[in-house]
Structures are given as structure tokens and as C-alpha cells.
Amino acid sequence: MFLKHIDLTTALRPAYLPDEDLLFVQDNVGLYEGKYKLPNHQNGQVYLTSHRICYVDKAEPRKYSVALDLKDVERFEFYGGFLKSSAKITLVPKSTKRVSLQPRSPGLAASPSRSSTSSPAQHQDGPPRVSPVKPPPTSTATWVCTICSFSNPVPSNFDPTTATVHTPLAPCLACGIKPTLTHVLKATISNAASRQPGSPALQSPLPVRPRPATDVSLGPDQTRDPSPRNSDPDASFQCPRCTFLNHPSLLSCEMCGGPLISHDLPAELAPQARTHTESPGPVLNALSPVPFRIESPDSIKLSFRGGGEKIFYERLKSSMSQRKWLLQSAPPIPKASRPTSDAHLNSPTTTGPVTTSSTSTAVVRPKLGGIAGLEHHSQAMRKNNELVIGTAFEDLEALMASAKEIVALAETFARQVKGASGTSTASENALLADSLSQLGLIATKDIVGSSSSAGGSDSLYLSELSRTLAEFLTDDRRGVLKKAGGIMSLVDLWAVFNRARGGVELVSPADFDKAAQLWEKLGLPVRLRTFKSGVKVVQSQDRTDETTMKALLGWLRDLHKSPPEREVPWDWSRFGRGVTARDAAERFGWSIGVAEEELEMAEERGILCREEGIEGLKFWENFIDTGEGKGYKAPPTEPDIIEVLTEAGFL
Amino acid sequence: MSTPPPPINQPSSSPTPFSFPPEYSFPPFFTRQTNLTTHHAQLIKWASLVLSYCRYHRIFKLSLSGNGTTTTSERDTTELFFNRKINRRLSLPDIREVIDFLRKDNRAEYVTSSSSFSSTNTSATGMDGTPAAAGGGGGGDIVWIYWRTPEEWAALVESWVDATGQRGSVLTVYELVEGDGTRGTEFHGLDQELLLKALNVLVKRGKAQVFGQEDSLGVKFF
């Protein structure tokens, strides 16, 4: 079990480690542990980062969000999905105790098998759980005695592939009559074929595939010789379409190209029922009470119900080959310089010689000591700086000289990342990831996966963008909202946000608007507000109209106490004075536009009234609508306005 | 219609000035409010101010442009819509809105050039707040302010007739307005045109009959 609970940011996204880069996001993903669905982890977003795979549950993100470190992953496999079975990626954890001796593919293990029902698809699915410590689950096959009809268990050492007429067979437990070999063989095979739960008796890669849950529930007493289980290299799988016997590790028929069906599928289609009947306890509870089950490191499967598995797989592959987590302990300077320099080897616009020297110095440095070492160190630093600055200017010049070339360069980067061509992409990837992380904002259309449902990919992108925005706004280091007095117009935010992106992956106004609309739905701590004029503003969730009005009113009340700067003809101690949007903007640190809107909002709510005069539009405390009787025929003789206000709850 | 407040039978040239409500010195009071609720409250306050002002000064016809009134007292009513102290003035469209508000309540009526007013004309000029057509000779600019409606005036006259036992007798309109017999009653000094409106109410009810010429109108109460 190598899932760990993770912390989420305010925007309900995983909190990233330093240097961690988001590579891909896909929604509508479910988790399996081994063969079984993990309860409460069936619909969420999966974030692939350079270090981890994080699952954030949709329904209860705080409670059921988990992550697994890529460094704990031994290998990962891809299953393309079939019919109703979604595409899956299996992640096999590193065994903490010993390295698995089990061959990866069952087809590699030598042992003759005549099974023609072995499923090559199984190969995608199961092998991770084959562990040397655990013998595969045994047969619960039975043969029915022809004499007394008693159901005898097939002996555990009985192997239909090797059994001959001379194989000793146990007599019937009830009547003591020996069965014929063919009878037992038939029984075993039919058992295997019907695939009753927990009866993988046939020595084919398919049924014998051990499943952790069965391991747990069945216990060791039903052990069975594992050797014959692993099928021979000649084991073949009959294509259901053309009947050609294919090698079991093939996914599609060599002759006709048709998909080779896994016999495992029926079980896949109804996995939930199985979970509960076969092994209700262990799987369900494995999550919290037993965080580490070293003995049987279960594979984790990501089920991509909404598509996107291919990109996820590619990115996972590249991040697994990058092993960025190894860099965490690396000294900072080489770490900083290496990706850049390596990149230069492959990038068309750079020069080679500097690279080798800088990397070599980085390597040599630790060996030196004393003053020479210090000198060497500083020299390496200088070189490194030189390189960084040089490339920076180079880029600038190149940009000025030929934008075309830069575009081509960017395209090659993109191609290398996407294609995952394997050779020497790691450094480019690192460079690209670095530049992305420097932007600080990394939800791009490129990163999020596509959803198969109509318009789904867009919505995922938007929700990610929405979360990114919320994080951007609430980030204390930036203090975007705070600087703007807790409220800023959407247009301003859009400008600030795109500026922060540094001109890369700019967000279109339409997407931005849609993402902002999502805040409320996603329960994020920021709020989009539309004033009656149509101006949209952004503010934190806790800031409501009521608090704003309270602040405004409190301010206006204060004006009753202090005389205005100039002589005013009216009774200022009674009415205070009018304020303009400018005054409010100065007072609360808002922008003028926002101040206007806020004042008008307060007017709309009836706590302010307006005065249009030669000095412009001023807002006053509302002494007009004091809430007294609606009939003017009997006007209140001397309405104590303050009193009425108090009654109305304004004071 | 609620019963009118107790008669404030003060001479038109009262020594004690009209006491304006506190809102009168509140600058925003002179700006049309955009908030509907506030605007409604503003209209109510203005309407009540206009009514009480007119009642106080016994103004029956109000000139909206503030050029004085055509009532018996040549009082300057500009102060009603123009607070000199705080230098705020209610604009003419806004005044019309107030008048329209009163008209809806039968507390005001535009004075047409002829005494037989046409309601279509008044509503046309009033509703959109545009200045009245100039050809009307003041029509649309002068308003009846019914701080007491013709019906109420009629009731007053009728009860006075009852009280003084003049049922069946013939009185001239001049007598009713200026005569010594009505001194002390509220309708003493009433605008003649307005009194005729009130008497017409009685005529319709069959309680009175008006006869005679323009200058010498007589009325008989039954």
C-alpha cells in the first residue's frame, strides 16, 4: 500500500512540493487497488506531477485525496480498455523487502501449457501482483465422483498440463474409488473455463493470475505448486476472429489484427460485487488502519473513465525516466546548470563547448579542497552565471533576429514532450518544466487531459484554470487581492494574471470569464460578483455586500462627528456629508470603478441616496427613505430620523 | 380619502413661517433618486411637503415654474422647490413627477386654459414630464393642489349649509367665498373655480343647483 494522504491547497488542488511540476491533469478517474475498486476513490481528478501522482476526490476532496510517489513505483503498465472496461494504468510499487523474481510476462516463464484460453490481455492487468513470496491461489476445482456423486477437490498438486495416465490420483473421499484421469482433467478444465470465483485452476496465465484479495482471504493452506502455472513459451492464444494462435503477450492478432479478448473481462465488468463477496474486509479497510502492507505491495490502478489515458501514460513515462525526485538532493548549482546546458546540446540555437566545461567543473568541484577548491567553486559559479546570462541574451537576440526560429524551437520542444521519443528528451523536458514552474502558474490547456464526454475537456481545463486563479488570488505572497483593497475588477485580474504568466499560455478573456464563473460551483474561496452595471469584480468569499455596506455606513456615520473642511449650509451633524466615488476609493483602497459600483450597490440596497450636483455625483446616507409610513397624507409630525433608523436596523 | 386634518385656519400672511421638514435641508432630497424604493419615499415626502405647504399658505393653484401663483395671495412659492439656504433646487421634470404622483392620488390636477379641463391633455403633458405645450396659456404649468379635494370641499360647504340652516335658500358664489357669513369657515377665500368644482360635485349628487352667468353665479341648496 503506497498511497498517502495529501494536503490540498485552498483551491482543492494538491499542494506541490518544491521543484514539483504539474505535468498532466485528468478528471473522472477511479482508483483500484489490485483488482478491486477503492471505495470513495472512484471519481476524482488525477494530477500527474514530476514527483507524484495525486488523486483528488471530487465528492470529498479533503477526506479522500491520496498521492503516491513516483519514486516508489517499480513499473507501470498500460491497459487499453475493452468494451465497458475503461483504460487503466497499473502502477506497481517497489517491493520493500526483495526484488520480485517473478518474470514480467507469464509468457517468458518456461513451462509447457496447452491452454489455448490464456489471455494476453491479462498480461496488462495482472503480473504486478505476482509475488515470489506468495504462491498463486489454488484451485478449488472439484471433480464429482462417478460412483457416489461426491464432490471431491482436485488435488493441489494435480497439473492438467503435465498429468499423465501414471499420475497418481487420490481416490474419492467418500467411497474410495479412484477416478479416471480424463474425468479429473475434464473437471479441472471446466472449472477453469467457467471461472468460478476463486477457482483459477487451469494453468494458464489468465486464471492463475493471483489477486491480492484472494490471497488474503484464502490463506496459505490452499497452496499449490506454482511452477506449472507459468505457461510455456509456446503457449498460444487463439484469436477469436481468425483462430490464429498468437503469442500470449500480443494485444492484437498477428494475422487479422483483431483485438485479443481477455477472458478476464467478465470479471472486470462486475468487479464491485466481487469485492464485497470475496474480500469485503481487507480491501476496504486497508487504506487507513494498515497503511503499510509491505508483504503484499498492491498495485494501484488508475481507471480512466473519461479518457486521457494515453497522454497520461506518455507523460508518466517521461517523468519516470526523468526521475526528477532524484534532483532534490542534488547540489543547487549543477542542478541549475545541467538542464540548461544539456538542453543546449540538443537545441539548435546554442553553442556546445561551454556545456561540457560547466558540467565537468560541476563534477570535479567536490574533489578539490582549500583555496583551490574555493577558487574553482567561484569559477564554476561565474561560468554558470555567464552561461545563464549568455543564453538569456542569446534568446533575446534570437527572438529579435528571427521569431520564426524561436517558434520552430518551441515547436520542437512541444513535439519532444508530446512524442516522448525517448532519446535525450529528458533534458528538454526538464528545461521546459523549469520554465513552466518559473511562471508559477501551470494549468495550461496542454496539461489537462481530454475528456471523452462532449465538451468535457474544456470543462476540465476551465475548472483547473479556475483553481489556478483562486490560488493566484489567495496567494499571500502575491497579495493580489489585498493590494486592491480586497476587490478588483475581472478585467484587472485578467491583465495581472496574464502578465504573471509572462506572455506564455495566455488565457483568453472568454476562458477567463468562464473559469471565474466556476468559482462558486467549485467552492473556491473567491467570488465573482456582477454589479448591476454589468461590471464583474473578484473578491474573497468572506467579503459580502453586507460587510461592505457596514463599512460604508460606518464611514458616513463618522462624518457626522467631524465638521467638514468647508463650511456647509446644511446641518452636518445631522446629515453628515456626501461622498464621491473618489472619496470612497481613497478611503478603502478600491479602484474608482469598484468604488462607484460599491456605492451604487449600497444605494440599490437603500442605505445610501444620491445627490447630483455641480460637484458631481455624491452619495449620502439615506435620510429620504427612513422607513416610516407610506402614507403622506398624515406625515409624521416630527420624525426622529435617528430613531427610525435605529428601528430599521440601520444604526 | 382620509378626513382632512383639523383646520389650520390661518391668514395667508402668517407671522410664523412654514416649518419645513428636515429633509428639506437634506441636499440629496433635491436629486431624483434612482433606487425605486428610495424614489418612492422621496415622492411621498415631496408630496406631503407640497400639500402641507399649500395648506399652510392656503394655495390652491401652484405654478410649477415658480412665478408665483394665480391664487388670491400673490405669494412667492419658489421656496417650495428651491432651498436657498443649501442652494438646491428640484428640477422641473422632477417637480412634474411629484405632481403626477399627487395626481394619481387625486390631490392635484393640471389647470387647463379653459376651466373645462381635458384629462387627456393633462396626462399627456404630465406623464412624460415634458413642459406643457405653450399654447395652453399656462396649461400644464399651473396645477390645482387639492390639499382638500373638491369632494371634501363640497362636504364642508354642505355641512356649513346644514349647520346654518340655509337649505333651500339661494346664495351667490361670491357670498360663499367672500361673504361675512362664511367668515371663519375653511372655504372662505376659496378659489372661485375650485368652489365651482366643489359645487358641481353637489350638483351631481342633486344636492345643489348652480345657475346664472359668469359673474353672478348663484347656487341653491336642497
GROMACS .gro file of N, CA and C in nm, chain A residues 569-570 574-575 603-606 608-612 620-626 628-633 635 639 641, chain B residues 2 22-23 25-29 31-35 37-38 41-42 44-45 47-48 51 85-86 88 101-102 105 107:
model
  174
  569PRO      N    1  -2.382   7.453   0.424
  569PRO     CA    2  -2.505   7.518   0.469
  569PRO      C    3  -2.600   7.426   0.544
  570TRP      N    4  -2.582   7.297   0.528
  570TRP     CA    5  -2.677   7.209   0.594
  570TRP      C    6  -2.625   7.166   0.730
  574ARG      N    7  -2.623   6.639   1.152
  574ARG     CA    8  -2.740   6.555   1.133
  574ARG      C    9  -2.727   6.468   1.009
  575PHE      N   10  -2.684   6.531   0.901
  575PHE     CA   11  -2.682   6.457   0.775
  575PHE      C   12  -2.544   6.410   0.732
  603GLU      N   13  -2.653   5.197  -0.266
  603GLU     CA   14  -2.772   5.276  -0.297
  603GLU      C   15  -2.887   5.185  -0.336
  604GLU      N   16  -2.850   5.085  -0.414
  604GLU     CA   17  -2.951   4.988  -0.458
  604GLU      C   18  -3.014   4.920  -0.338
  605ARG      N   19  -2.932   4.897  -0.239
  605ARG     CA   20  -2.985   4.832  -0.119
  605ARG      C   21  -3.058   4.931  -0.030
  606GLY      N   22  -3.053   5.057  -0.068
  606GLY     CA   23  -3.133   5.155   0.004
  606GLY      C   24  -3.067   5.217   0.125
  608LEU      N   25  -2.796   5.411   0.095
  608LEU     CA   26  -2.740   5.539   0.052
  608LEU      C   27  -2.839   5.605  -0.043
  609CYS      N   28  -2.825   5.736  -0.057
  609CYS     CA   29  -2.900   5.803  -0.161
  609CYS      C   30  -2.805   5.897  -0.232
  610ARG      N   31  -2.848   5.943  -0.346
  610ARG     CA   32  -2.755   6.017  -0.429
  610ARG      C   33  -2.791   6.164  -0.437
  611GLU      N   34  -2.691   6.239  -0.470
  611GLU     CA   35  -2.713   6.380  -0.496
  611GLU      C   36  -2.632   6.417  -0.618
  612GLU      N   37  -2.701   6.462  -0.720
  612GLU     CA   38  -2.631   6.504  -0.840
  612GLU      C   39  -2.622   6.655  -0.837
  620TRP      N   40  -2.497   5.995  -0.009
  620TRP     CA   41  -2.529   6.031   0.128
  620TRP      C   42  -2.595   5.912   0.196
  621GLU      N   43  -2.589   5.922   0.323
  621GLU     CA   44  -2.668   5.829   0.400
  621GLU      C   45  -2.814   5.854   0.365
  622ASN      N   46  -2.891   5.749   0.362
  622ASN     CA   47  -3.028   5.765   0.314
  622ASN      C   48  -3.118   5.820   0.425
  623PHE      N   49  -3.146   5.950   0.414
  623PHE     CA   50  -3.242   6.008   0.507
  623PHE      C   51  -3.376   6.031   0.438
  624ILE      N   52  -3.383   5.987   0.315
  624ILE     CA   53  -3.510   6.006   0.244
  624ILE      C   54  -3.604   5.892   0.276
  625ASP      N   55  -3.553   5.772   0.247
  625ASP     CA   56  -3.638   5.656   0.278
  625ASP      C   57  -3.605   5.613   0.419
  626THR      N   58  -3.676   5.670   0.511
  626THR     CA   59  -3.645   5.638   0.650
  626THR      C   60  -3.736   5.530   0.702
  628GLU      N   61  -4.049   5.518   0.740
  628GLU     CA   62  -4.174   5.545   0.811
  628GLU      C   63  -4.292   5.526   0.717
  629GLY      N   64  -4.407   5.553   0.768
  629GLY     CA   65  -4.533   5.521   0.699
  629GLY      C   66  -4.535   5.564   0.554
  630LYS      N   67  -4.608   5.487   0.478
  630LYS     CA   68  -4.611   5.509   0.335
  630LYS      C   69  -4.710   5.620   0.299
  631GLY      N   70  -4.800   5.647   0.385
  631GLY     CA   71  -4.899   5.749   0.352
  631GLY      C   72  -4.848   5.887   0.384
  632TYR      N   73  -4.855   5.975   0.290
  632TYR     CA   74  -4.803   6.110   0.313
  632TYR      C   75  -4.911   6.202   0.364
  633LYS      N   76  -5.036   6.152   0.360
  633LYS     CA   77  -5.145   6.242   0.400
  633LYS      C   78  -5.137   6.275   0.548
  635PRO      N   79  -4.843   6.302   0.751
  635PRO     CA   80  -4.698   6.293   0.767
  635PRO      C   81  -4.660   6.291   0.914
  639PRO      N   82  -4.053   6.344   1.278
  639PRO     CA   83  -3.992   6.210   1.282
  639PRO      C   84  -3.847   6.216   1.329
  641ILE      N   85  -3.543   6.094   1.300
  641ILE     CA   86  -3.488   6.009   1.195
  641ILE      C   87  -3.392   5.904   1.251
  653SER      N   88  -5.878   6.016   0.344
  653SER     CA   89  -5.889   6.033   0.489
  653SER      C   90  -5.948   6.171   0.516
  673PRO      N   91  -3.739   6.816   0.796
  673PRO     CA   92  -3.591   6.809   0.798
  673PRO      C   93  -3.531   6.773   0.664
  674GLU      N   94  -3.604   6.695   0.585
  674GLU     CA   95  -3.548   6.654   0.456
  674GLU      C   96  -3.523   6.774   0.366
  676SER      N   97  -3.376   7.032   0.413
  676SER     CA   98  -3.238   7.079   0.415
  676SER      C   99  -3.139   6.966   0.393
  677PHE      N  100  -3.189   6.858   0.338
  677PHE     CA  101  -3.101   6.743   0.307
  677PHE      C  102  -3.072   6.747   0.158
  678PRO      N  103  -2.951   6.777   0.119
  678PRO     CA  104  -2.922   6.800  -0.024
  678PRO      C  105  -2.972   6.691  -0.118
  679PRO      N  106  -2.952   6.563  -0.089
  679PRO     CA  107  -2.998   6.462  -0.186
  679PRO      C  108  -3.149   6.464  -0.209
  680PHE      N  109  -3.221   6.531  -0.119
  680PHE     CA  110  -3.366   6.537  -0.133
  680PHE      C  111  -3.403   6.602  -0.265
  682THR      N  112  -3.243   6.566  -0.549
  682THR     CA  113  -3.199   6.488  -0.665
  682THR      C  114  -3.291   6.369  -0.680
  683ARG      N  115  -3.328   6.345  -0.803
  683ARG     CA  116  -3.415   6.230  -0.824
  683ARG      C  117  -3.338   6.103  -0.790
  684GLN      N  118  -3.394   6.025  -0.702
  684GLN     CA  119  -3.327   5.903  -0.659
  684GLN      C  120  -3.350   5.792  -0.761
  685THR      N  121  -3.247   5.714  -0.782
  685THR     CA  122  -3.259   5.606  -0.880
  685THR      C  123  -3.312   5.478  -0.817
  686ASN      N  124  -3.283   5.462  -0.693
  686ASN     CA  125  -3.335   5.344  -0.625
  686ASN      C  126  -3.487   5.358  -0.613
  688THR      N  127  -3.720   5.219  -0.435
  688THR     CA  128  -3.778   5.234  -0.301
  688THR      C  129  -3.751   5.373  -0.247
  689THR      N  130  -3.627   5.414  -0.260
  689THR     CA  131  -3.591   5.546  -0.212
  689THR      C  132  -3.667   5.653  -0.290
  692ALA      N  133  -4.012   5.679  -0.161
  692ALA     CA  134  -4.013   5.753  -0.035
  692ALA      C  135  -3.992   5.902  -0.060
  693GLN      N  136  -3.907   5.929  -0.157
  693GLN     CA  137  -3.881   6.070  -0.189
  693GLN      C  138  -4.008   6.137  -0.241
  695ILE      N  139  -4.312   6.050  -0.183
  695ILE     CA  140  -4.408   6.065  -0.073
  695ILE      C  141  -4.373   6.188   0.010
  696LYS      N  142  -4.246   6.204   0.037
  696LYS     CA  143  -4.205   6.317   0.121
  696LYS      C  144  -4.231   6.448   0.049
  698ALA      N  145  -4.451   6.500  -0.188
  698ALA     CA  146  -4.594   6.521  -0.199
  698ALA      C  147  -4.650   6.576  -0.069
  699SER      N  148  -4.606   6.516   0.038
  699SER     CA  149  -4.660   6.562   0.166
  699SER      C  150  -4.611   6.704   0.196
  702LEU      N  151  -4.826   6.941  -0.017
  702LEU     CA  152  -4.961   6.953   0.037
  702LEU      C  153  -4.963   7.039   0.163
  736LYS      N  154  -3.107   7.817   0.114
  736LYS     CA  155  -3.004   7.803   0.216
  736LYS      C  156  -2.896   7.704   0.173
  737ILE      N  157  -2.940   7.593   0.122
  737ILE     CA  158  -2.839   7.496   0.078
  737ILE      C  159  -2.820   7.500  -0.072
  739ARG      N  160  -3.012   7.428  -0.326
  739ARG     CA  161  -3.053   7.311  -0.401
  739ARG      C  162  -3.192   7.335  -0.455
  752PHE      N  163  -4.739   6.226  -0.922
  752PHE     CA  164  -4.761   6.138  -0.808
  752PHE      C  165  -4.887   6.181  -0.732
  753LEU      N  166  -4.901   6.315  -0.715
  753LEU     CA  167  -5.019   6.367  -0.646
  753LEU      C  168  -5.146   6.343  -0.729
  756ASP      N  169  -5.321   6.036  -0.697
  756ASP     CA  170  -5.395   6.026  -0.572
  756ASP      C  171  -5.509   6.128  -0.567
  758ARG      N  172  -5.488   6.437  -0.579
  758ARG     CA  173  -5.452   6.550  -0.493
  758ARG      C  174  -5.399   6.666  -0.577
   0.00000   0.00000   0.00000
